[in-house]
XYZ file of N, CA and C in Angstrom:
372
model
N -9.450 28.707 14.327
C -8.185 27.861 14.224
C -7.956 26.888 15.492
N -7.360 26.014 15.260
C -7.200 24.865 16.205
C -5.512 25.057 16.088
N -4.854 24.407 17.314
C -3.598 24.159 17.562
C -3.515 22.407 18.109
N -2.998 21.633 17.612
C -2.931 20.232 17.745
C -1.553 19.719 18.401
N -1.378 19.274 19.401
C -0.135 18.722 20.118
C -0.297 17.297 20.314
N 0.743 16.582 19.616
C 0.585 14.863 19.821
C 1.410 14.567 21.229
N 1.302 13.275 21.640
C 2.244 13.230 23.116
C 1.836 11.706 23.067
N 2.569 11.123 23.880
C 2.473 9.433 24.149
C 3.458 8.502 23.215
N 4.211 9.094 22.611
C 5.033 8.292 21.581
C 5.867 7.882 22.637
N 6.578 6.919 21.851
C 8.272 6.513 22.560
C 8.363 5.267 22.094
N 9.355 4.357 23.063
C 9.532 3.149 22.323
C 9.315 1.989 23.287
N 8.662 1.050 22.331
C 7.977 -0.256 22.832
C 8.644 -1.737 22.209
N 8.526 -2.410 22.874
C 8.917 -3.737 22.166
C 7.754 -4.245 21.501
N 8.170 -5.192 20.659
C 7.089 -5.808 19.440
C 6.102 -6.492 20.489
N 4.991 -6.639 20.056
C 3.561 -7.186 20.713
C 3.229 -5.899 21.765
N 3.988 -4.868 22.040
C 3.350 -4.125 23.339
C 2.511 -3.224 22.400
N 2.034 -2.215 23.488
C 0.973 -1.129 23.171
C 1.456 0.582 23.471
N 0.872 1.061 23.167
C 1.409 2.435 23.334
C -0.360 3.276 22.944
N -0.362 4.342 23.794
C -1.876 5.185 23.305
C -0.940 6.642 23.085
N -1.452 6.903 22.199
C -1.134 8.719 21.874
C -2.270 9.492 22.030
N -2.045 10.627 22.061
C -2.940 11.678 22.350
C -2.578 12.731 21.625
N -3.612 13.506 21.356
C -3.627 14.763 20.321
C -4.687 15.902 21.316
N -4.315 16.786 21.764
C -4.536 17.898 22.522
C -5.060 18.964 21.722
N -6.074 19.279 21.433
C -6.473 20.738 20.789
C -6.840 21.681 21.215
N -6.378 23.007 21.133
C -6.629 24.104 21.788
C -6.870 25.195 20.837
N -7.742 25.985 21.247
C -8.341 27.123 20.295
C -9.850 26.705 19.857
N -10.049 25.571 19.399
C -11.265 25.259 19.350
C -11.397 23.978 20.386
N -12.703 23.449 19.827
C -13.151 22.148 20.509
C -12.666 20.782 19.238
N -12.518 19.551 19.488
C -12.093 18.521 18.954
C -13.608 18.157 18.082
N -14.674 18.376 18.896
C -15.962 17.951 18.380
C -16.347 18.679 17.491
N -15.676 19.798 16.970
C -16.177 20.848 15.802
C -15.406 20.423 14.595
N -14.532 19.225 14.742
C -13.541 18.786 13.553
C -13.733 17.619 13.248
N -13.341 17.243 12.235
C -13.169 15.579 11.611
C -11.680 15.629 12.075
N -11.238 14.574 13.021
C -9.999 14.847 13.384
C -9.398 12.941 12.793
N -7.893 13.017 12.665
C -7.609 11.945 12.094
C -6.017 11.743 12.521
N -5.351 10.636 12.604
C -4.124 10.097 12.622
C -3.452 9.744 11.239
N -2.288 10.309 10.851
C -1.457 9.664 9.934
C 0.034 9.350 10.204
N 0.593 8.729 9.824
C 2.200 8.047 9.981
C 2.827 8.361 9.044
N 4.398 8.427 9.182
C 5.419 8.506 8.048
C 6.575 7.877 8.903
N 6.876 6.941 7.955
C 8.090 6.004 8.101
C 9.199 6.396 7.724
N 10.335 6.370 8.045
C 11.661 6.808 7.270
C 11.527 6.394 5.828
N 11.834 7.162 5.163
C 11.758 6.886 3.599
C 10.200 6.638 2.778
N 9.319 6.843 3.523
C 7.961 6.331 3.183
C 7.291 7.681 3.001
N 6.246 7.571 2.460
C 5.318 8.697 2.392
C 4.359 8.558 3.531
N 3.750 9.687 3.696
C 2.607 9.827 4.689
C 1.570 9.059 4.554
N 0.902 8.396 5.625
C -0.018 7.271 5.264
C -1.129 7.711 6.244
N -2.635 7.194 5.874
C -3.392 7.449 6.562
C -3.583 6.290 7.525
N -3.985 6.633 8.955
C -3.987 5.620 10.045
C -5.738 5.619 10.261
N -6.150 6.540 10.563
C -7.639 6.327 11.333
C -8.202 7.908 11.400
N -9.464 7.961 11.570
C -10.081 9.066 11.560
C -11.502 8.697 12.328
N -11.897 9.955 13.125
C -13.072 10.164 13.678
C -13.895 11.071 13.296
N -14.962 10.862 12.766
C -15.761 12.212 12.319
C -16.471 12.652 13.441
N -17.034 14.066 12.805
C -17.979 14.650 13.798
C -19.110 13.840 14.308
N -19.397 13.069 13.595
C -20.430 12.258 13.918
C -20.138 10.957 14.583
N -18.911 10.873 15.107
C -18.296 9.956 15.994
C -17.913 8.609 15.201
N -18.397 8.748 13.704
C -18.254 7.379 13.035
C -16.581 7.421 12.950
N -16.034 5.865 12.731
C -14.460 6.010 12.682
C -14.190 5.256 11.437
N -13.150 5.621 10.685
C -12.931 4.667 9.622
C -10.985 4.269 9.814
N -10.615 3.185 9.360
C -9.171 2.966 9.748
C -8.788 2.124 8.498
N -7.214 2.535 8.386
C -6.622 1.782 7.018
C -6.852 0.177 7.062
N -7.188 -0.484 6.239
C -7.228 -1.550 6.430
C -6.400 -2.595 6.950
N -5.072 -2.315 6.728
C -4.203 -2.937 7.056
C -3.920 -2.906 8.778
N -4.531 -2.002 9.530
C -4.515 -1.412 10.863
C -5.803 -1.643 11.648
N -6.754 -1.848 11.058
C -8.169 -2.380 11.423
C -7.755 -3.769 12.408
N -8.535 -3.339 13.577
C -8.497 -4.429 14.295
C -7.268 -4.253 15.501
N -6.106 -3.425 15.066
C -5.106 -3.606 16.274
C -5.175 -2.106 16.734
N -5.466 -1.012 15.821
C -5.654 0.305 16.493
C -7.130 1.021 16.495
N -7.195 1.872 17.341
C -8.376 2.271 17.847
C -8.447 3.758 18.176
N -9.391 4.831 17.136
C -9.273 5.838 17.504
C -10.447 6.435 18.402
N -10.280 7.518 19.334
C -11.462 7.982 19.911
C -11.256 9.204 20.334
N -12.292 9.816 20.945
C -12.508 11.360 21.343
C -12.866 11.452 22.854
N -12.341 12.359 23.286
C -12.987 12.676 24.689
C -13.172 14.191 24.740
N -14.392 14.538 24.381
C -14.793 16.228 24.013
C -14.361 17.016 25.253
N -14.745 16.269 26.711
C -14.367 16.940 27.586
C -12.797 17.501 27.869
N -12.144 16.679 27.483
C -10.759 16.889 27.706
C -9.989 17.298 26.421
N -10.899 17.713 25.343
C -10.512 18.047 24.104
C -9.518 17.299 23.527
N -9.293 15.984 23.645
C -8.306 15.185 23.216
C -9.030 13.925 22.526
N -8.020 13.553 21.280
C -8.229 12.562 20.461
C -7.179 11.412 20.822
N -7.250 10.404 21.017
C -6.764 9.123 20.908
C -6.163 8.217 20.187
N -5.210 7.538 20.201
C -4.800 6.460 19.463
C -4.390 5.275 19.911
N -5.390 4.320 20.280
C -4.868 3.080 21.040
C -4.059 2.185 20.000
N -3.126 1.639 20.183
C -1.986 1.099 19.281
C -1.706 -0.185 20.070
N -2.359 -1.416 19.621
C -2.028 -2.660 20.411
C -1.231 -3.715 19.104
N -0.639 -4.571 19.882
C 0.119 -5.375 19.046
C 1.077 -5.259 18.077
N 1.988 -4.187 18.519
C 2.699 -3.350 17.755
C 3.930 -3.832 17.140
N 4.218 -3.780 15.980
C 5.467 -4.399 15.392
C 6.264 -3.557 14.788
N 7.433 -3.796 14.674
C 8.401 -2.796 14.175
C 8.098 -2.035 12.587
N 7.156 -2.769 12.015
C 6.723 -2.061 10.559
C 5.711 -0.708 10.995
N 5.293 -0.651 12.677
C 4.426 0.413 12.901
C 5.771 1.605 13.114
N 6.707 1.445 13.352
C 7.519 2.581 13.449
C 7.609 3.682 12.648
N 7.304 4.593 13.208
C 6.749 6.117 12.491
C 6.811 7.301 13.221
N 6.936 8.366 12.583
C 5.965 9.758 13.283
C 4.860 9.757 13.096
N 4.208 9.781 14.042
C 2.414 9.769 14.047
C 1.860 11.319 14.160
N 1.088 11.615 13.363
C 0.762 12.981 12.889
C -0.585 13.215 13.330
N -1.102 14.328 14.167
C -2.696 14.272 14.540
C -3.234 15.435 13.364
N -4.195 15.326 13.147
C -4.646 16.373 11.841
C -6.156 16.514 11.954
N -6.707 17.673 11.779
C -8.093 18.137 11.937
C -8.558 18.740 10.494
N -9.505 18.573 10.326
C -10.567 18.986 9.016
C -11.429 19.870 9.427
N -11.537 21.272 9.124
C -12.714 22.431 9.492
C -14.006 22.038 8.641
N -13.697 21.360 7.835
C -14.960 21.091 6.610
C -15.430 19.639 7.133
N -16.003 19.195 5.948
C -16.814 18.010 5.896
C -16.350 17.278 4.985
N -14.978 17.055 4.567
C -14.473 16.434 3.324
C -14.679 14.791 3.530
N -14.909 14.339 2.406
C -15.536 12.796 2.536
C -14.420 11.805 2.397
N -13.291 12.823 1.669
C -11.998 12.045 1.120
C -11.054 11.953 2.614
N -11.347 11.331 3.433
C -11.112 11.467 4.841
C -9.561 10.802 4.876
N -9.326 9.928 3.720
C -7.679 9.233 3.881
C -6.872 10.082 2.995
N -6.862 11.115 2.645
C -6.349 12.090 1.990
C -5.746 13.261 2.917
N -4.418 13.315 2.657
C -3.621 14.615 3.747
C -4.310 15.973 3.106
N -4.794 16.062 1.880
C -5.160 17.542 1.307
C -6.424 17.908 2.165
N -6.921 16.743 2.715
C -8.414 16.982 3.275
C -8.268 17.649 4.534
N -6.975 17.751 5.140
C -6.995 18.372 6.474
C -6.329 19.797 6.635
N -7.049 20.390 7.371
C -6.332 22.072 7.584
C -5.253 22.154 8.513
N -5.058 21.519 9.588
C -4.416 21.861 10.490
C -3.800 20.573 11.274
N -2.299 20.534 11.550
C -1.439 19.460 11.899
C -0.621 19.849 12.946
N -0.497 18.698 13.816
C 0.167 18.970 14.836
C 1.798 18.585 14.516
N 2.928 18.557 15.434
C 4.337 18.532 15.120
C 4.801 16.943 15.045
N 3.565 15.778 15.666
C 4.178 14.605 15.481
C 4.665 14.283 16.715
N 4.767 12.695 16.821
C 5.345 12.266 18.069
C 5.695 11.017 17.296
N 6.955 10.525 17.779
C 7.972 9.471 17.297
C 7.461 8.297 18.260
N 6.970 7.163 17.525
C 6.997 5.863 17.975
C 7.859 4.854 17.462
N 8.560 4.280 18.226
C 9.869 3.250 17.824
C 9.393 2.133 18.384
N 9.334 0.832 17.500
C 8.760 -0.594 18.012
C 10.035 -1.441 17.729
N 10.647 -1.954 18.795
C 11.959 -2.910 18.436
C 11.316 -4.296 18.703
N 12.185 -5.339 17.867
C 11.959 -6.408 17.695
C 12.929 -7.105 18.910
């Protein structure tokens, strides 16, 4: 079992950047396929990015080029670097872990463990 804790959220002006962190305890992040999702007010939770155990990464098409997911095995932490933020990026961002090898990486049901989320607010 793995416990996930997100941090790094906050308030930023449009055009700015934030780096989110997801620290895992109980297991190492290298044992899991890791992902970031987000949920804006009144919206469904949506896929943001994933880094597989192979280190292959995938992104939501609308976010590709602005967001970068990475993993530091020594620190047991997954990161989400977010650049050129706009108000539409305002959401609670969640870290998730898949203990299996699910190929449907953009679906919530693929993931077994979730953090509590961290709020990102982008002002215009």
